[in-house]
Coordinates of C-alpha atoms and ligand atoms in Angstrom, one line a residue:
M117 CA -7.3 -2.2 -21.2
L118 CA -6.3 -2.3 -17.5
L119 CA -6.4 0.9 -15.6
P120 CA -3.9 1.0 -12.8
V121 CA -5.1 3.0 -9.7
I122 CA -2.3 3.8 -7.3
M123 CA -3.4 4.7 -3.8
A124 CA -0.9 7.2 -2.4
G125 CA -2.8 8.9 0.4
G126 CA -1.5 7.1 3.5
T127 CA 0.6 8.7 6.3
G128 CA 3.2 5.9 6.9
S129 CA 3.5 6.9 10.5
R130 CA 5.6 3.8 11.5
L131 CA 8.5 5.1 9.4
W132 CA 8.8 8.3 11.5
P133 CA 11.0 10.4 11.6
L134 CA 11.7 10.1 7.8
S135 CA 8.0 9.7 6.9
R136 CA 6.1 12.8 7.9
E137 CA 2.6 14.1 7.2
L138 CA 4.1 16.5 4.6
Y139 CA 6.3 13.9 3.2
P140 CA 5.0 10.4 3.8
K141 CA 6.9 7.2 3.0
Q142 CA 5.5 6.7 -0.5
F143 CA 7.3 9.8 -1.7
I144 CA 10.7 8.9 -0.2
C145 CA 13.5 6.8 -1.6
L146 CA 13.8 3.9 0.9
H147 CA 14.9 1.1 -1.4
G148 CA 16.7 1.9 -4.6
Q149 CA 17.1 5.1 -6.6
H150 CA 13.4 6.1 -6.8
S151 CA 10.6 7.0 -4.5
M152 CA 8.2 4.2 -3.6
L153 CA 5.5 5.9 -5.8
Q154 CA 7.9 6.1 -8.7
E155 CA 8.9 2.4 -8.2
T156 CA 5.2 1.5 -8.2
V157 CA 4.6 3.2 -11.6
M158 CA 7.9 1.9 -13.1
R159 CA 7.1 -1.6 -12.1
L160 CA 4.2 -1.6 -14.5
S161 CA 6.4 -1.0 -17.6
G162 CA 5.8 -4.1 -19.8
V163 CA 2.2 -4.5 -18.6
E164 CA -0.4 -3.6 -21.2
A165 CA -2.3 -0.9 -19.4
Q166 CA -3.5 2.7 -19.6
S167 CA -1.6 5.5 -17.9
P168 CA -2.1 5.1 -14.1
V169 CA -4.4 7.2 -12.0
V170 CA -2.9 8.3 -8.7
I171 CA -5.2 9.1 -5.9
C172 CA -3.6 11.1 -3.0
N173 CA -4.2 14.0 -0.6
E174 CA -4.4 17.4 -2.2
E175 CA -1.5 18.6 -0.1
H176 CA 0.8 16.3 -2.1
R177 CA -0.4 17.3 -5.6
F178 CA 2.8 19.0 -6.7
L179 CA 5.0 16.3 -5.2
V180 CA 3.1 13.6 -7.1
A181 CA 3.1 15.5 -10.4
E182 CA 6.8 16.3 -10.1
Q183 CA 7.7 12.7 -9.2
L184 CA 5.7 11.4 -12.2
R185 CA 7.4 14.0 -14.4
Q186 CA 10.8 12.8 -13.2
I187 CA 10.1 9.3 -14.5
K188 CA 8.7 10.8 -17.8
K189 CA 5.1 9.9 -17.1
L190 CA 3.8 12.9 -18.9
S191 CA 0.1 12.0 -19.2
H192 CA -1.6 11.2 -16.0
N193 CA -4.6 11.7 -13.9
I194 CA -4.2 12.7 -10.3
I195 CA -7.3 12.5 -8.1
L196 CA -7.0 14.8 -5.1
E197 CA -8.7 14.1 -1.8
P198 CA -9.3 17.1 0.5
V199 CA -9.2 14.7 3.5
G200 CA -8.2 11.1 3.8
R201 CA -11.1 8.7 4.2
N202 CA -9.2 5.5 3.8
T203 CA -9.1 3.1 0.9
A204 CA -12.7 2.1 0.3
P205 CA -13.7 5.7 -0.6
A206 CA -10.5 6.3 -2.5
I207 CA -11.1 3.3 -4.8
A208 CA -14.8 4.4 -5.2
L209 CA -13.7 7.8 -6.4
A210 CA -11.3 6.3 -8.9
A211 CA -13.9 3.8 -10.1
L212 CA -16.6 6.6 -10.5
N213 CA -14.1 8.8 -12.4
A214 CA -13.1 5.8 -14.6
I215 CA -16.6 4.9 -15.7
E216 CA -17.2 8.5 -16.9
H217 CA -14.4 8.0 -19.4
D218 CA -14.5 4.3 -20.2
E219 CA -17.4 1.9 -20.2
D220 CA -16.2 -0.4 -17.4
P221 CA -12.5 -0.7 -17.2
I222 CA -10.7 -3.4 -15.1
L223 CA -9.0 -1.6 -12.2
L224 CA -5.6 -2.8 -11.0
V225 CA -5.5 -1.2 -7.5
L226 CA -2.0 -0.9 -6.1
A227 CA -0.6 0.6 -2.9
A228 CA 2.1 3.2 -3.5
D229 CA 4.4 1.8 -0.8
H230 CA 5.3 -1.7 -1.6
I231 CA 8.5 -3.4 -2.7
I232 CA 8.3 -6.2 -5.3
D233 CA 11.6 -7.6 -6.3
D234 CA 10.6 -10.0 -9.0
K235 CA 8.8 -7.9 -11.6
K236 CA 8.3 -10.8 -14.1
T237 CA 6.4 -12.9 -11.6
F238 CA 4.4 -9.9 -10.6
H239 CA 3.4 -9.3 -14.2
A240 CA 2.5 -13.0 -14.7
A241 CA 0.2 -12.8 -11.6
I242 CA -1.5 -9.7 -13.2
E243 CA -2.0 -11.5 -16.5
R244 CA -3.5 -14.5 -14.7
A245 CA -5.9 -12.3 -12.8
I246 CA -7.4 -10.5 -15.8
A247 CA -9.7 -13.2 -17.1
F248 CA -11.2 -13.6 -13.6
A249 CA -11.7 -9.9 -13.1
E250 CA -13.3 -9.6 -16.5
E251 CA -15.9 -12.2 -15.4
G252 CA -16.8 -10.3 -12.3
S253 CA -14.5 -11.7 -9.6
L254 CA -12.8 -9.4 -7.0
V255 CA -9.2 -10.6 -7.2
T256 CA -6.7 -10.1 -4.3
F257 CA -3.1 -11.1 -4.6
G258 CA -2.0 -13.4 -1.7
I259 CA 1.5 -13.6 -0.3
V260 CA 2.8 -16.8 1.4
P261 CA 3.1 -15.7 5.0
A262 CA 6.5 -15.6 6.6
G263 CA 5.1 -15.3 10.1
P264 CA 2.1 -14.3 12.3
E265 CA 2.2 -10.6 11.4
T266 CA -0.8 -8.7 12.8
G267 CA -0.5 -5.7 10.5
Y268 CA -1.9 -7.6 7.5
G269 CA -5.1 -9.0 6.3
Y270 CA -5.3 -12.8 6.0
I271 CA -7.0 -14.8 3.2
H272 CA -8.2 -18.4 3.9
R273 CA -8.1 -20.1 0.6
G274 CA -10.9 -22.3 -0.5
E275 CA -11.1 -24.6 -3.5
S276 CA -9.3 -24.0 -6.8
V277 CA -11.4 -21.9 -9.2
S278 CA -10.9 -23.9 -12.3
G279 CA -9.4 -27.1 -10.9
Q280 CA -6.4 -26.7 -13.1
Q281 CA -2.8 -26.2 -12.0
A282 CA -1.9 -22.6 -11.2
S283 CA -5.5 -21.7 -11.0
P284 CA -6.5 -19.0 -8.4
Y285 CA -8.5 -20.1 -5.3
K286 CA -11.8 -19.0 -4.1
V287 CA -11.6 -16.9 -0.9
Q288 CA -13.2 -18.9 1.8
R289 CA -12.7 -16.1 4.3
F290 CA -11.0 -12.8 4.4
V291 CA -9.9 -11.5 7.9
E292 CA -8.5 -8.0 8.1
K293 CA -5.7 -7.6 10.8
P294 CA -6.4 -10.5 13.2
D295 CA -4.9 -10.6 16.7
L296 CA -1.6 -12.4 17.3
K297 CA -3.2 -15.6 18.6
T298 CA -5.5 -15.9 15.6
A299 CA -2.7 -15.1 13.2
E300 CA -0.6 -17.9 14.8
G301 CA -3.4 -20.3 14.2
Y302 CA -3.7 -19.2 10.6
I303 CA 0.1 -19.7 10.0
N304 CA 0.0 -23.2 11.6
S305 CA -2.9 -24.3 9.4
G306 CA -0.9 -23.6 6.2
E307 CA -4.1 -22.5 4.4
Y308 CA -3.7 -18.8 4.6
Y309 CA -2.1 -16.0 2.6
W310 CA -1.3 -12.5 3.6
N311 CA -3.4 -10.0 1.7
S312 CA -1.0 -7.9 -0.3
G313 CA -3.4 -4.9 -0.4
M314 CA -3.4 -5.1 -4.3
F315 CA -6.7 -5.9 -6.0
M316 CA -8.2 -6.3 -9.5
F317 CA -11.8 -5.9 -10.4
R318 CA -14.1 -4.2 -12.9
A319 CA -15.0 -0.6 -11.8
K320 CA -18.7 -1.3 -11.8
R321 CA -18.4 -4.6 -10.0
Y322 CA -16.6 -2.8 -7.1
L323 CA -19.2 -0.1 -7.0
Q324 CA -22.0 -2.8 -7.0
E325 CA -20.4 -4.5 -4.0
L326 CA -19.9 -1.2 -2.2
E327 CA -23.5 -0.4 -2.8
K328 CA -24.5 -3.7 -1.3
F329 CA -22.3 -3.5 1.8
R330 CA -21.7 0.2 2.4
P331 CA -24.2 2.3 0.4
D332 CA -23.4 5.2 2.7
I333 CA -19.8 5.3 1.4
L334 CA -21.0 5.0 -2.2
E335 CA -23.5 7.8 -1.8
A336 CA -21.0 10.1 -0.2
C337 CA -18.5 9.5 -3.0
K338 CA -21.1 10.0 -5.7
R339 CA -22.1 13.3 -4.2
A340 CA -18.4 14.4 -3.9
M341 CA -17.8 13.4 -7.5
A342 CA -20.8 15.4 -8.7
N343 CA -19.0 18.6 -7.8
V344 CA -15.6 17.7 -8.9
K345 CA -13.3 20.3 -10.4
A346 CA -10.9 19.2 -13.2
G347 CA -7.9 21.3 -14.2
G348 CA -4.8 20.1 -16.0
D349 CA -3.8 16.7 -14.6
F350 CA -5.7 17.3 -11.4
I351 CA -9.2 16.2 -10.4
S352 CA -10.2 17.9 -7.2
I353 CA -12.8 16.3 -5.0
D354 CA -15.2 18.6 -3.2
K355 CA -14.4 19.1 0.4
A356 CA -17.8 19.8 1.9
D357 CA -19.2 16.5 0.5
F358 CA -16.2 14.3 1.0
N359 CA -15.9 15.4 4.6
L360 CA -19.1 13.6 5.3
C361 CA -17.9 10.3 3.8
P362 CA -17.3 7.5 6.4
D363 CA -13.7 6.4 6.9
E364 CA -13.2 2.8 6.0
S365 CA -10.7 0.5 4.3
V366 CA -11.6 -1.6 1.3
D367 CA -10.7 -4.6 3.3
Y368 CA -13.4 -4.1 6.0
A369 CA -15.9 -2.4 3.6
V370 CA -15.9 -4.9 0.8
M371 CA -13.3 -7.7 0.8
E372 CA -14.3 -9.2 4.2
K373 CA -18.0 -9.3 3.0
T374 CA -18.1 -10.1 -0.7
A375 CA -18.8 -13.7 -1.8
D376 CA -17.0 -13.2 -5.1
A377 CA -13.4 -12.8 -4.0
I378 CA -10.7 -15.0 -5.4
V379 CA -7.0 -15.1 -4.5
V380 CA -4.1 -15.2 -7.0
P381 CA -1.0 -16.4 -5.1
L382 CA 2.1 -14.1 -5.5
D383 CA 5.6 -15.1 -4.6
A384 CA 7.6 -12.2 -6.0
G385 CA 9.7 -10.8 -3.1
W386 CA 6.9 -8.6 -1.8
S387 CA 7.2 -6.4 1.2
D388 CA 5.0 -3.6 2.4
V389 CA 7.9 -1.8 4.2
G390 CA 5.6 -1.2 7.1
S391 CA 8.3 -0.6 9.6
W392 CA 12.0 0.1 10.0
S393 CA 12.7 -3.6 10.7
A394 CA 10.9 -4.6 7.5
L395 CA 13.2 -2.2 5.6
W396 CA 16.2 -3.7 7.4
E397 CA 15.1 -7.1 6.2
V398 CA 14.8 -6.2 2.5
N399 CA 17.9 -3.9 2.2
E400 CA 21.4 -4.9 1.5
K401 CA 23.6 -5.5 4.6
D402 CA 27.3 -5.7 5.4
D403 CA 29.0 -8.9 6.7
S404 CA 27.7 -8.1 10.2
G405 CA 24.1 -7.7 9.1
N406 CA 24.1 -3.9 9.3
S407 CA 22.1 -1.9 6.7
L408 CA 23.6 1.5 6.4
K409 CA 22.5 4.6 4.6
G410 CA 24.3 8.0 4.6
D411 CA 27.4 8.9 6.5
T412 CA 28.1 6.2 9.1
F413 CA 30.9 4.7 11.1
V414 CA 30.2 1.3 12.6
H415 CA 32.5 -0.8 14.9
N416 CA 31.7 -4.0 16.7
S417 CA 28.1 -3.7 15.9
K418 CA 25.7 -6.1 14.2
N419 CA 22.2 -6.3 12.8
C420 CA 21.5 -2.6 12.9
Y421 CA 19.6 -0.3 10.6
I422 CA 21.2 3.2 10.4
N423 CA 19.9 5.9 8.1
T424 CA 21.2 9.5 8.4
D425 CA 20.6 12.6 6.4
D426 CA 23.8 14.6 6.5
Q427 CA 25.4 14.2 9.9
L428 CA 27.8 11.3 10.6
V429 CA 26.3 8.6 12.9
A430 CA 28.8 6.4 14.7
A431 CA 27.7 3.2 16.4
I432 CA 30.0 1.2 18.6
G433 CA 29.3 -2.1 20.3
V434 CA 25.6 -2.1 19.6
E435 CA 23.2 -4.8 18.3
D436 CA 19.7 -5.0 16.8
L437 CA 19.2 -1.2 16.8
V438 CA 17.4 1.1 14.5
I439 CA 18.9 4.6 14.3
V440 CA 17.3 7.2 12.1
N441 CA 18.8 10.7 12.1
T442 CA 17.1 13.6 10.3
K443 CA 17.5 17.3 10.5
D444 CA 15.1 17.8 13.3
A445 CA 14.6 14.4 15.0
V446 CA 16.5 11.3 15.9
L447 CA 15.0 7.8 16.5
V448 CA 16.8 5.1 18.5
A449 CA 14.9 1.9 18.9
K450 CA 15.3 -1.8 19.4
R451 CA 14.7 -3.5 16.1
D452 CA 12.0 -5.7 17.5
Q453 CA 10.0 -2.8 19.0
V454 CA 9.8 -0.5 16.0
Q455 CA 6.0 -1.1 15.6
D456 CA 5.7 1.3 18.5
V457 CA 7.2 4.2 16.5
K458 CA 3.6 5.2 15.8
R459 CA 3.3 6.1 19.4
V460 CA 5.8 8.9 18.9
V461 CA 3.5 10.3 16.1
E462 CA 0.5 10.0 18.3
F463 CA 2.4 11.9 21.0
L464 CA 3.4 14.6 18.6
K465 CA -0.1 15.0 17.4
A466 CA -1.4 15.3 20.9
E467 CA 1.2 18.0 21.6
C468 CA 0.1 20.1 18.7
Ligands
GDD663 N1 -5.8 7.9 -1.7 C1 -5.7 7.3 -0.5 N2 -6.5 7.8 0.5 N3 -4.8 6.4 -0.2 C2 -4.8 5.8 1.0 C3 -5.6 6.3 2.0 C4 -6.6 7.3 1.8 O1 -7.3 7.8 2.6 N4 -5.3 5.5 3.1 C5 -4.4 4.7 2.8 N5 -4.0 4.9 1.5 C6 -3.0 4.1 0.7 C7 -1.7 4.1 1.4 O2 -0.8 5.1 1.0 C8 -1.2 2.7 0.9 O3 -0.5 2.8 -0.3 C9 -2.4 1.9 0.7 O4 -3.5 2.8 0.5 C10 -2.8 0.9 1.8 O5 -3.0 1.7 3.0 P1 -2.3 1.3 4.4 O6 -2.8 2.3 5.4 O7 -0.8 1.2 4.2 O8 -3.0 -0.1 4.7 P2 -2.4 -1.2 5.6 O9 -0.9 -1.5 5.3 O10 -2.6 -0.9 7.0 O11 -3.3 -2.5 5.2 C11 -3.5 -2.9 3.9 O12 -2.3 -3.4 3.2 C12 -1.8 -4.6 3.8 C13 -0.6 -5.0 3.0 O13 0.4 -4.0 3.0 C14 -4.6 -3.9 3.9 O14 -5.1 -4.1 2.6 C15 -4.1 -5.2 4.5 O15 -5.1 -6.2 4.3 C16 -2.9 -5.7 3.8 O16 -2.4 -6.9 4.3
MG664 MG1 0.6 -0.4 4.3

């Protein structure tokens, strides 16, 4: 049976000031009634799978356990990283842990911070991927690109795997986060998908590829797993060992290099909510294109995103703004410049 592995250890710095180190975006309700982590778990209902494994920073252990309890996920495994070493090691830890309990499960690796509107289509893509993962392919789910975004990985599709309709494609090339000019070329060619950051492969197959391309990461993860401490729902990774693990994403460490990647196209209203403008795009809006959350008064304003905790925010005669008001910080930005919000976080880190 499938084993979902939910990666929930990112910092989500482009959604400052709501997303913070102590409370990153995957634990916040940004779209709908539940946190993004809860949505990720709930979206799997109807898929024949084991209880998901969540892998996150140890600082967030009670937050994760509580959020899972709220949605009545009573049996779960939460792997705790003492430090973030990015997604290649996180998946390796989950894979190594999985093969101790099961012979060689198929991992469905998911990010904890995505929106997918069309659950049925998402489930169909998962079903379609299983047979290929079973045979040893490393499956990525490819999104039809809406523009030359530079925050995504790109997949150049090759020939169809089975030659039949609706068959996945071989991955000709995987390019993680190209520059703008390259991304524009990819969009114009019509042959590329965005990498959704969701994957499916057998646990041992991933570990094999990691051994081939980044044996240093695999070794460090094996050492850290050897001293693991398990208690209740938590599996704590040893700090001294994991500290020495290189920091690398699965995209650079494995997906760019493997010859056995295939892509299953996915058109299911996916968004990675990477920025305030992405959230504005997916949220409901009033007749003037304003997306409003909390206590707001808006007059003569259009295409704004306003989110406020408990103070009233009034906006008059403004356009294309993002205004986010929290207890201790306020963000005001042009909607097309919100990628630079991460600069605030860098500035704050440098101040500390
Ligand atoms: N456990 C754990 N540990 N999780 C992590 C860590 C870590 O050190 N770092 C990141 N994550 C989690 C994040 O919480 C998120 O759910 C997921 O892994 C992906 O990490 P991001 O940091 O959000 O990656 P990205 O958005 O820059 O890029 C990835 O996703 C894009 C689509 O959203 C790549 O896979 C791109 O190729 C892809 O297009
Ligand atoms: Mg992301």
